[in-house]
Amino acid sequence: MKTAIITGITGQDGAYLAKNLLMRRYKVIGARRRNTGQQNWRLKYLGIENEIEFVDFDLTEPYSAENIIDRYQPEEFYNLGAQSFVALSFNQPHVTTQANANGVLHLLEAIRQKSPHTKFYQASTSEMFGRVRETPQNEMTAFHPRSPYGVAKAYAHYMTINYRESYDMFACCGILFNHESPLRGSEFVTQKIVKGLVNWVHTKQPVYLGNLDAKRDWGHAEDYVEAMRLILQQDKPDDFVISTGVTHTVRDFIEKCLKCLNVEYVQHKHEFSTPNGIPIIKTAPEFFRPAEVDVLLGDCSKAKEILQWKPKYNLDALVKDMIKTEISEI
Ligand code: NAP
Ligand code: G4F
């Protein structure tokens, strides 16, 4: 039986990855920070809360990393923990850097010193491409991050590669493009739209958003955690772009949701409304960012060839899954 530690176990990807590994008979150690709320709701939703051994952990505490790695000597370590909300990183750049950059260094150093056989997965991100230098983006595309979140993740990405090259560690990065699911946090645009529109059907309260023209390559989290697992099963450590290879605007995502909900709509420049003028979507300045990533589109040919990975969900199937779940919840 292999042991895997997952940081960020209470988040979207942590929950799906835990389920994936438990199905393969791994012992899963869930590294989570203290919290007073309903932190395990995703694990409960997937019915796996009682199959995980939890351990106290915080990315910002170096002893925390050392303790858990020394204690469990895991075969695999998936670092999915992060302050993952890009918009918040503009208001909390220090917290974001502590967790997303320094936190990764603590982990790499702890593995080097206490458990060098441990295979390490770092959750890198398409946000590092930022103001994109080429389209589509692949493993060789230069980074130009546009947020404190993206800058911190780029540091962690390079540090992971540096530990691999300096100390011969099995340390890998998955450069994952946006991935969503019914377990997505409600602050991210897809889930905000899904929840907001299902609520609109009952209340006619409009949903307030920011930039409707940003383009993202959206996949399904269930597909993407399988890619994480595959990355650590290879003969040699390497980095991989994981994406669908299709990009859509926020506007397209709204349209797909409205069609799924059978709502008739007309579009104005910054607004959606019913044909007789009831507002559905409006924009508000607080949801625009100081610097935006305008377009992301991933080229995952390397993952397709080496990992034999390809996504099962397209955007229509993702929208359907999110809407269906939201309707059944209320
Ligand atoms: P998420 O749902 O926001 O989950 C983030 C997790 O990190 C939560 O479990 C959270 O714990 C934990 N965390 C935050 N700060 C921490 C700290 N100081 N110490 C320990 N744990 C901490 O994010 P996700 O969508 O699952 O993403 C997983 C990872 O992939 C993240 O690193 C994210 O940056 C990266 N990523 C995500 C995407 C995407 O589209 N989803 C794309 C590329 C990369 P609490 O429950 O205590 O808050
Ligand atoms: O859903 P978002 O907040 O995701 P974003 O910023 O792309 O970040 C996500 O994907 C990254 C991978 O590329 C991850 F690394 C990161 O952890 C996170 O999971 O915003 C998507 C787009 C942005 O362009 C944003 O400006 O939607 C636009 N948007 C428009 N109105 C909005 C809103 N985003 C949010 N969250 N809320 C709005 O009201």
CSV table of C-alpha atoms and ligand atoms in Angstrom, one decimal:
chain,number,residue,atom,x,y,z
A,1,MET,CA,0.0,0.0,0.0
A,2,LYS,CA,1.4,3.4,-1.0
A,3,THR,CA,1.1,6.4,1.3
A,4,ALA,CA,0.3,9.8,-0.2
A,5,ILE,CA,0.2,13.1,1.6
A,6,ILE,CA,-2.1,15.7,0.1
A,7,THR,CA,-2.0,19.4,1.2
A,8,GLY,CA,-5.1,21.3,0.3
A,9,ILE,CA,-7.1,18.2,1.1
A,10,THR,CA,-10.2,20.3,1.9
A,11,GLY,CA,-10.1,22.1,-1.4
A,12,GLN,CA,-11.7,21.2,-4.8
A,13,ASP,CA,-8.7,19.3,-6.2
A,14,GLY,CA,-7.6,17.8,-2.8
A,15,ALA,CA,-11.0,16.1,-2.5
A,16,TYR,CA,-11.1,14.7,-6.0
A,17,LEU,CA,-7.5,13.5,-5.8
A,18,ALA,CA,-8.1,11.8,-2.4
A,19,LYS,CA,-11.0,10.0,-3.9
A,20,ASN,CA,-9.0,8.9,-6.9
A,21,LEU,CA,-6.1,7.6,-4.8
A,22,LEU,CA,-8.4,5.9,-2.2
A,23,MET,CA,-10.0,4.0,-5.1
A,24,ARG,CA,-6.4,2.7,-5.9
A,25,ARG,CA,-6.0,1.6,-2.3
A,26,TYR,CA,-3.5,4.3,-1.3
A,27,LYS,CA,-3.3,5.3,2.4
A,28,VAL,CA,-4.2,9.1,2.1
A,29,ILE,CA,-2.9,11.5,4.7
A,30,GLY,CA,-4.8,14.8,4.6
A,31,ALA,CA,-2.7,17.8,5.6
A,32,ARG,CA,-5.0,20.6,6.7
A,33,ARG,CA,-4.9,23.7,8.8
A,34,ARG,CA,-7.0,24.4,11.8
A,35,ASN,CA,-10.3,26.0,10.9
A,36,THR,CA,-13.5,26.6,12.8
A,37,GLY,CA,-16.0,26.1,10.0
A,38,GLN,CA,-17.4,23.3,7.8
A,39,GLN,CA,-13.9,22.6,6.3
A,40,ASN,CA,-14.6,19.0,5.3
A,41,TRP,CA,-17.8,19.5,3.2
A,42,ARG,CA,-16.2,18.4,-0.1
A,43,LEU,CA,-14.9,15.2,1.5
A,44,LYS,CA,-18.3,14.5,3.0
A,45,TYR,CA,-20.0,15.2,-0.3
A,46,LEU,CA,-17.7,12.5,-2.0
A,47,GLY,CA,-18.3,10.1,1.0
A,48,ILE,CA,-14.6,9.8,1.8
A,49,GLU,CA,-14.2,11.8,5.0
A,50,ASN,CA,-13.8,8.8,7.2
A,51,GLU,CA,-11.2,7.1,5.0
A,52,ILE,CA,-8.6,9.9,5.4
A,53,GLU,CA,-6.1,10.3,8.2
A,54,PHE,CA,-5.9,14.0,9.0
A,55,VAL,CA,-2.8,15.8,10.2
A,56,ASP,CA,-2.3,19.4,11.3
A,57,PHE,CA,-0.4,21.4,8.8
A,58,ASP,CA,0.1,25.0,7.6
A,59,LEU,CA,2.2,25.9,4.6
A,60,THR,CA,3.5,29.0,6.4
A,61,GLU,CA,5.0,27.0,9.2
A,62,PRO,CA,8.3,25.4,8.3
A,63,TYR,CA,8.2,22.9,11.2
A,64,SER,CA,4.8,21.7,10.0
A,65,ALA,CA,6.4,20.5,6.7
A,66,GLU,CA,9.3,18.9,8.5
A,67,ASN,CA,7.1,17.1,11.0
A,68,ILE,CA,4.7,15.4,8.6
A,69,ILE,CA,7.3,14.4,6.0
A,70,ASP,CA,9.6,12.9,8.7
A,71,ARG,CA,6.7,11.1,10.4
A,72,TYR,CA,5.1,9.5,7.3
A,73,GLN,CA,8.0,9.1,4.8
A,74,PRO,CA,5.3,9.0,2.0
A,75,GLU,CA,5.9,7.5,-1.4
A,76,GLU,CA,4.1,10.5,-2.9
A,77,PHE,CA,3.4,14.1,-1.8
A,78,TYR,CA,0.9,16.3,-3.6
A,79,ASN,CA,1.2,20.0,-2.8
A,80,LEU,CA,-2.3,21.3,-3.6
A,81,GLY,CA,-2.5,23.8,-0.7
A,82,ALA,CA,-2.4,27.5,-1.7
A,83,GLN,CA,-4.1,30.8,-1.3
A,84,SER,CA,-5.7,30.1,-4.7
A,85,PHE,CA,-7.9,33.1,-5.4
A,86,VAL,CA,-6.1,35.4,-7.8
A,87,ALA,CA,-8.3,38.5,-7.0
A,88,LEU,CA,-7.6,38.2,-3.3
A,89,SER,CA,-3.8,38.0,-4.0
A,90,PHE,CA,-3.9,41.7,-5.0
A,91,ASN,CA,-5.2,42.6,-1.5
A,92,GLN,CA,-3.1,40.0,0.4
A,93,PRO,CA,0.2,39.7,-1.4
A,94,HIS,CA,2.2,38.8,1.7
A,95,VAL,CA,-0.1,36.0,2.8
A,96,THR,CA,-0.2,34.7,-0.8
A,97,THR,CA,3.6,34.7,-1.0
A,98,GLN,CA,4.1,33.0,2.4
A,99,ALA,CA,1.8,30.1,1.4
A,100,ASN,CA,2.3,29.8,-2.3
A,101,ALA,CA,6.1,30.5,-2.6
A,102,ASN,CA,7.8,30.1,0.8
A,103,GLY,CA,5.5,27.3,1.7
A,104,VAL,CA,6.7,25.2,-1.2
A,105,LEU,CA,10.4,25.9,-0.3
A,106,HIS,CA,9.7,24.5,3.2
A,107,LEU,CA,8.3,21.3,1.6
A,108,LEU,CA,11.1,20.8,-0.8
A,109,GLU,CA,13.7,21.3,1.9
A,110,ALA,CA,12.0,19.0,4.3
A,111,ILE,CA,11.8,16.3,1.6
A,112,ARG,CA,15.5,16.7,0.7
A,113,GLN,CA,16.5,16.4,4.4
A,114,LYS,CA,14.0,13.9,5.8
A,115,SER,CA,12.6,11.7,3.0
A,116,PRO,CA,14.5,12.1,-0.3
A,117,HIS,CA,12.8,9.1,-1.9
A,118,THR,CA,9.4,10.9,-1.7
A,119,LYS,CA,8.0,11.9,-5.1
A,120,PHE,CA,6.8,15.5,-5.1
A,121,TYR,CA,4.0,17.1,-7.1
A,122,GLN,CA,3.7,20.9,-7.3
A,123,ALA,CA,0.4,22.6,-8.3
A,124,SER,CA,1.7,25.1,-10.9
A,125,THR,CA,-0.7,27.1,-12.9
A,126,SER,CA,-1.5,28.7,-16.3
A,127,GLU,CA,-1.8,32.0,-14.4
A,128,MET,CA,2.1,32.1,-14.6
A,129,PHE,CA,1.7,32.7,-18.4
A,130,GLY,CA,-0.2,35.9,-17.6
A,131,ARG,CA,0.2,38.4,-20.4
A,132,VAL,CA,0.8,35.5,-22.8
A,133,ARG,CA,3.9,35.5,-25.0
A,134,GLU,CA,2.4,33.0,-27.5
A,135,THR,CA,-0.8,31.1,-28.1
A,136,PRO,CA,-1.4,28.3,-27.3
A,137,GLN,CA,0.9,28.0,-24.3
A,138,ASN,CA,3.0,24.9,-23.7
A,139,GLU,CA,5.8,23.8,-21.3
A,140,MET,CA,8.4,26.1,-23.1
A,141,THR,CA,6.3,29.3,-23.2
A,142,ALA,CA,7.9,32.1,-21.2
A,143,PHE,CA,6.1,33.3,-18.1
A,144,HIS,CA,4.8,36.9,-17.6
A,145,PRO,CA,2.6,36.7,-14.4
A,146,ARG,CA,0.0,39.4,-13.8
A,147,SER,CA,-0.8,38.9,-10.1
A,148,PRO,CA,0.9,38.3,-6.8
A,149,TYR,CA,-0.6,34.8,-7.0
A,150,GLY,CA,1.0,34.2,-10.4
A,151,VAL,CA,4.4,35.6,-9.3
A,152,ALA,CA,4.4,33.4,-6.1
A,153,LYS,CA,3.5,30.3,-8.2
A,154,ALA,CA,6.3,31.1,-10.7
A,155,TYR,CA,8.8,31.2,-7.8
A,156,ALA,CA,7.5,27.8,-6.5
A,157,HIS,CA,7.6,26.4,-10.0
A,158,TYR,CA,11.3,27.3,-10.6
A,159,MET,CA,12.2,26.2,-7.0
A,160,THR,CA,10.7,22.8,-7.7
A,161,ILE,CA,12.7,22.5,-10.9
A,162,ASN,CA,15.8,23.7,-9.1
A,163,TYR,CA,15.5,21.0,-6.4
A,164,ARG,CA,15.0,18.4,-9.0
A,165,GLU,CA,18.1,19.5,-10.9
A,166,SER,CA,20.3,20.2,-7.9
A,167,TYR,CA,19.5,17.2,-5.7
A,168,ASP,CA,18.2,14.6,-8.1
A,169,MET,CA,14.8,14.7,-6.4
A,170,PHE,CA,11.6,13.3,-8.1
A,171,ALA,CA,10.0,16.7,-8.1
A,172,CYS,CA,7.4,17.6,-10.8
A,173,CYS,CA,5.1,20.5,-11.8
A,174,GLY,CA,1.7,20.2,-13.4
A,175,ILE,CA,0.9,23.5,-15.2
A,176,LEU,CA,-2.8,23.2,-14.9
A,177,PHE,CA,-5.2,25.4,-16.8
A,178,ASN,CA,-8.5,26.4,-15.1
A,179,HIS,CA,-10.5,23.4,-13.9
A,180,GLU,CA,-13.9,23.5,-12.3
A,181,SER,CA,-16.6,21.2,-10.9
A,182,PRO,CA,-19.6,21.1,-8.7
A,183,LEU,CA,-17.1,21.3,-5.8
A,184,ARG,CA,-15.5,24.6,-7.1
A,185,GLY,CA,-15.4,27.5,-4.5
A,186,SER,CA,-18.2,30.0,-5.0
A,187,GLU,CA,-15.8,32.9,-5.4
A,188,PHE,CA,-14.5,31.6,-8.8
A,189,VAL,CA,-16.3,32.9,-11.8
A,190,THR,CA,-17.8,29.7,-13.1
A,191,GLN,CA,-19.4,28.7,-9.8
A,192,LYS,CA,-20.4,32.3,-9.1
A,193,ILE,CA,-22.3,32.3,-12.4
A,194,VAL,CA,-23.9,28.9,-11.9
A,195,LYS,CA,-25.1,29.6,-8.3
A,196,GLY,CA,-26.1,33.2,-9.3
A,197,LEU,CA,-28.2,32.1,-12.3
A,198,VAL,CA,-29.9,29.3,-10.6
A,199,ASN,CA,-30.8,31.7,-7.8
A,200,TRP,CA,-31.9,34.3,-10.5
A,201,VAL,CA,-34.5,31.8,-11.8
A,202,HIS,CA,-36.2,31.9,-8.4
A,203,THR,CA,-35.5,35.5,-7.2
A,204,LYS,CA,-34.7,37.6,-10.3
A,205,GLN,CA,-31.7,39.1,-8.4
A,206,PRO,CA,-29.1,40.0,-11.0
A,207,VAL,CA,-25.5,38.6,-10.8
A,208,TYR,CA,-22.7,41.2,-10.6
A,209,LEU,CA,-19.5,40.3,-12.4
A,210,GLY,CA,-16.3,41.9,-13.7
A,211,ASN,CA,-14.6,41.4,-17.1
A,212,LEU,CA,-16.9,39.3,-19.3
A,213,ASP,CA,-14.4,39.1,-22.2
A,214,ALA,CA,-11.6,37.3,-20.4
A,215,LYS,CA,-10.9,33.9,-22.1
A,216,ARG,CA,-10.1,30.7,-20.2
A,217,ASP,CA,-9.4,27.1,-21.1
A,218,TRP,CA,-11.8,25.4,-18.7
A,219,GLY,CA,-11.7,21.7,-17.9
A,220,HIS,CA,-13.2,19.4,-15.2
A,221,ALA,CA,-11.3,18.9,-11.9
A,222,GLU,CA,-12.0,15.1,-12.0
A,223,ASP,CA,-10.0,14.8,-15.2
A,224,TYR,CA,-7.2,17.0,-14.0
A,225,VAL,CA,-6.5,15.1,-10.7
A,226,GLU,CA,-5.9,12.0,-12.8
A,227,ALA,CA,-3.2,13.9,-14.7
A,228,MET,CA,-1.6,14.8,-11.4
A,229,ARG,CA,-1.4,11.1,-10.4
A,230,LEU,CA,0.0,10.1,-13.8
A,231,ILE,CA,2.7,12.7,-13.5
A,232,LEU,CA,4.1,11.0,-10.4
A,233,GLN,CA,3.9,7.5,-12.0
A,234,GLN,CA,6.4,8.2,-14.8
A,235,ASP,CA,10.0,6.8,-14.9
A,236,LYS,CA,11.5,10.3,-14.7
A,237,PRO,CA,10.4,13.6,-13.2
A,238,ASP,CA,9.1,16.2,-15.6
A,239,ASP,CA,6.7,19.1,-16.0
A,240,PHE,CA,3.4,19.0,-18.0
A,241,VAL,CA,0.8,21.4,-19.3
A,242,ILE,CA,-2.7,20.1,-18.5
A,243,SER,CA,-5.6,21.7,-20.5
A,244,THR,CA,-8.4,21.0,-22.9
A,245,GLY,CA,-7.0,23.0,-25.9
A,246,VAL,CA,-10.2,25.0,-26.2
A,247,THR,CA,-10.8,28.5,-24.9
A,248,HIS,CA,-14.0,30.4,-24.2
A,249,THR,CA,-15.0,33.9,-22.8
A,250,VAL,CA,-16.8,34.4,-19.5
A,251,ARG,CA,-19.6,35.6,-21.8
A,252,ASP,CA,-19.7,32.2,-23.5
A,253,PHE,CA,-19.9,30.5,-20.1
A,254,ILE,CA,-22.9,32.6,-19.1
A,255,GLU,CA,-24.6,31.8,-22.4
A,256,LYS,CA,-24.1,28.1,-22.0
A,257,CYS,CA,-25.6,28.3,-18.5
A,258,LEU,CA,-28.6,30.3,-19.6
A,259,LYS,CA,-29.3,27.8,-22.4
A,260,CYS,CA,-29.0,25.0,-19.9
A,261,LEU,CA,-31.6,26.7,-17.7
A,262,ASN,CA,-33.9,27.5,-20.7
A,263,VAL,CA,-33.7,31.3,-19.9
A,264,GLU,CA,-34.3,33.6,-22.9
A,265,TYR,CA,-31.9,36.5,-23.0
A,266,VAL,CA,-30.5,39.4,-24.9
A,267,GLN,CA,-26.9,40.8,-24.6
A,268,HIS,CA,-25.9,44.4,-24.3
A,269,LYS,CA,-22.3,45.6,-24.0
A,270,HIS,CA,-21.8,44.9,-20.3
A,271,GLU,CA,-25.1,43.3,-19.4
A,272,PHE,CA,-27.5,40.4,-20.0
A,273,SER,CA,-31.2,40.8,-19.6
A,274,THR,CA,-34.5,39.1,-20.5
A,275,PRO,CA,-36.1,40.3,-23.8
A,276,ASN,CA,-38.5,42.4,-21.8
A,277,GLY,CA,-35.7,44.1,-19.8
A,278,ILE,CA,-35.3,42.2,-16.5
A,279,PRO,CA,-31.6,42.3,-15.7
A,280,ILE,CA,-29.8,39.0,-15.4
A,281,ILE,CA,-26.1,39.8,-15.4
A,282,LYS,CA,-24.6,43.3,-14.6
A,283,THR,CA,-21.0,44.4,-14.1
A,284,ALA,CA,-19.6,46.2,-11.1
A,285,PRO,CA,-16.1,47.8,-10.7
A,286,GLU,CA,-15.1,45.8,-7.7
A,287,PHE,CA,-15.0,42.6,-9.7
A,288,PHE,CA,-12.4,43.9,-12.2
A,289,ARG,CA,-8.7,43.3,-11.4
A,290,PRO,CA,-5.8,45.7,-11.3
A,291,ALA,CA,-4.1,43.6,-14.0
A,292,GLU,CA,-5.9,40.9,-16.0
A,293,VAL,CA,-4.9,37.7,-17.8
A,294,ASP,CA,-6.9,38.3,-21.0
A,295,VAL,CA,-6.6,34.9,-22.7
A,296,LEU,CA,-5.4,31.4,-21.8
A,297,LEU,CA,-5.3,28.4,-24.1
A,298,GLY,CA,-3.2,25.4,-23.3
A,299,ASP,CA,-1.3,23.0,-25.6
A,300,CYS,CA,-1.2,19.6,-23.7
A,301,SER,CA,0.3,17.6,-26.5
A,302,LYS,CA,3.2,16.5,-24.3
A,303,ALA,CA,0.8,15.1,-21.6
A,304,LYS,CA,-1.3,13.4,-24.3
A,305,GLU,CA,1.8,11.7,-25.7
A,306,ILE,CA,3.8,10.8,-22.6
A,307,LEU,CA,1.1,10.4,-19.9
A,308,GLN,CA,-1.5,9.1,-22.4
A,309,TRP,CA,-3.9,11.6,-20.7
A,310,LYS,CA,-6.8,13.3,-22.3
A,311,PRO,CA,-9.8,15.1,-20.8
A,312,LYS,CA,-13.2,13.3,-20.8
A,313,TYR,CA,-15.3,16.5,-20.2
A,314,ASN,CA,-15.7,19.3,-22.6
A,315,LEU,CA,-17.2,22.7,-21.5
A,316,ASP,CA,-20.8,21.7,-22.3
A,317,ALA,CA,-20.5,18.6,-20.1
A,318,LEU,CA,-18.9,20.6,-17.4
A,319,VAL,CA,-21.7,23.3,-17.4
A,320,LYS,CA,-24.3,20.5,-17.3
A,321,ASP,CA,-22.6,18.8,-14.4
A,322,MET,CA,-22.4,22.1,-12.4
A,323,ILE,CA,-25.9,23.3,-13.1
A,324,LYS,CA,-27.5,19.9,-12.5
A,325,THR,CA,-25.7,19.6,-9.1
A,326,GLU,CA,-26.7,23.2,-8.1
A,327,ILE,CA,-30.3,22.6,-9.0
A,328,SER,CA,-30.4,19.4,-7.0
A,329,GLU,CA,-28.9,21.1,-4.0
A,330,ILE,CA,-31.6,23.8,-3.6
B,1,NAP,P1,-9.0,25.5,-3.4
B,1,NAP,O1,-10.3,24.8,-3.6
B,1,NAP,O2,-9.0,27.0,-3.2
B,1,NAP,O3,-8.2,24.8,-2.2
B,1,NAP,C1,-7.0,25.3,-1.7
B,1,NAP,C2,-6.6,24.5,-0.5
B,1,NAP,O4,-5.4,25.1,0.1
B,1,NAP,C3,-7.7,24.4,0.7
B,1,NAP,O5,-7.7,23.1,1.2
B,1,NAP,C4,-7.1,25.4,1.7
B,1,NAP,O6,-7.4,25.0,3.0
B,1,NAP,C5,-5.6,25.1,1.5
B,1,NAP,N1,-4.8,26.2,2.1
B,1,NAP,C6,-4.8,27.5,1.9
B,1,NAP,N2,-3.9,28.1,2.6
B,1,NAP,C7,-3.2,27.2,3.3
B,1,NAP,C8,-2.1,27.2,4.2
B,1,NAP,N3,-1.6,28.4,4.6
B,1,NAP,N4,-1.7,26.0,4.7
B,1,NAP,C9,-2.3,24.9,4.4
B,1,NAP,N5,-3.3,24.8,3.5
B,1,NAP,C10,-3.8,25.9,2.9
B,1,NAP,O7,-8.0,25.3,-4.7
B,1,NAP,P2,-8.1,24.2,-5.9
B,1,NAP,O8,-8.9,24.7,-7.0
B,1,NAP,O9,-8.4,22.9,-5.3
B,1,NAP,O10,-6.6,24.2,-6.4
B,1,NAP,C11,-5.6,23.3,-5.9
B,1,NAP,C12,-4.2,23.8,-6.2
B,1,NAP,O11,-4.0,23.9,-7.6
B,1,NAP,C13,-3.9,25.2,-5.6
B,1,NAP,O12,-2.5,25.2,-5.3
B,1,NAP,C14,-4.2,26.1,-6.8
B,1,NAP,O13,-3.4,27.3,-6.7
B,1,NAP,C15,-3.7,25.2,-8.0
B,1,NAP,N6,-4.3,25.5,-9.3
B,1,NAP,C16,-5.7,25.4,-9.4
B,1,NAP,C17,-6.3,25.6,-10.6
B,1,NAP,C18,-7.8,25.6,-10.8
B,1,NAP,O14,-8.3,26.0,-11.8
B,1,NAP,N7,-8.5,25.0,-9.8
B,1,NAP,C19,-5.5,25.7,-11.8
B,1,NAP,C20,-4.1,25.7,-11.6
B,1,NAP,C21,-3.5,25.6,-10.4
B,1,NAP,P3,-8.7,25.7,3.8
B,1,NAP,O15,-9.9,24.7,3.6
B,1,NAP,O16,-8.3,25.7,5.2
B,1,NAP,O17,-8.9,27.0,3.3
B,2,G4F,O1,-12.6,32.1,-11.9
B,2,G4F,P1,-11.5,33.1,-11.7
B,2,G4F,O2,-11.4,33.8,-10.5
B,2,G4F,O3,-10.1,32.2,-12.1
B,2,G4F,P2,-8.6,32.7,-12.4
B,2,G4F,O4,-8.4,34.1,-12.0
B,2,G4F,O5,-8.4,32.4,-13.9
B,2,G4F,O6,-7.8,31.7,-11.5
B,2,G4F,C1,-8.1,30.3,-11.4
B,2,G4F,O7,-7.4,29.6,-12.4
B,2,G4F,C2,-6.0,29.7,-12.3
B,2,G4F,C3,-5.4,28.9,-13.5
B,2,G4F,O8,-5.3,29.7,-14.6
B,2,G4F,C4,-5.6,29.1,-11.0
B,2,G4F,F1,-4.3,29.0,-10.8
B,2,G4F,C5,-6.2,29.9,-9.8
B,2,G4F,O9,-5.9,29.2,-8.6
B,2,G4F,C6,-7.7,29.9,-10.0
B,2,G4F,O10,-8.2,28.5,-9.8
B,2,G4F,O11,-11.5,34.2,-12.9
B,2,G4F,C7,-11.5,33.8,-14.3
B,2,G4F,C8,-11.8,35.0,-15.1
B,2,G4F,C9,-10.8,36.2,-14.8
B,2,G4F,O12,-10.4,36.8,-16.0
B,2,G4F,C10,-11.7,37.2,-14.1
B,2,G4F,O13,-11.3,38.6,-14.2
B,2,G4F,O14,-13.1,35.5,-14.9
B,2,G4F,C11,-13.0,36.9,-14.7
B,2,G4F,N1,-14.2,37.4,-13.9
B,2,G4F,C12,-15.1,38.2,-14.4
B,2,G4F,N2,-16.0,38.5,-13.4
B,2,G4F,C13,-14.4,37.1,-12.6
B,2,G4F,C14,-15.6,37.8,-12.3
B,2,G4F,N3,-13.8,36.3,-11.8
B,2,G4F,C15,-14.3,36.2,-10.5
B,2,G4F,N4,-13.7,35.3,-9.7
B,2,G4F,N5,-15.4,36.9,-10.1
B,2,G4F,C16,-16.1,37.7,-11.0
B,2,G4F,O15,-17.1,38.3,-10.6
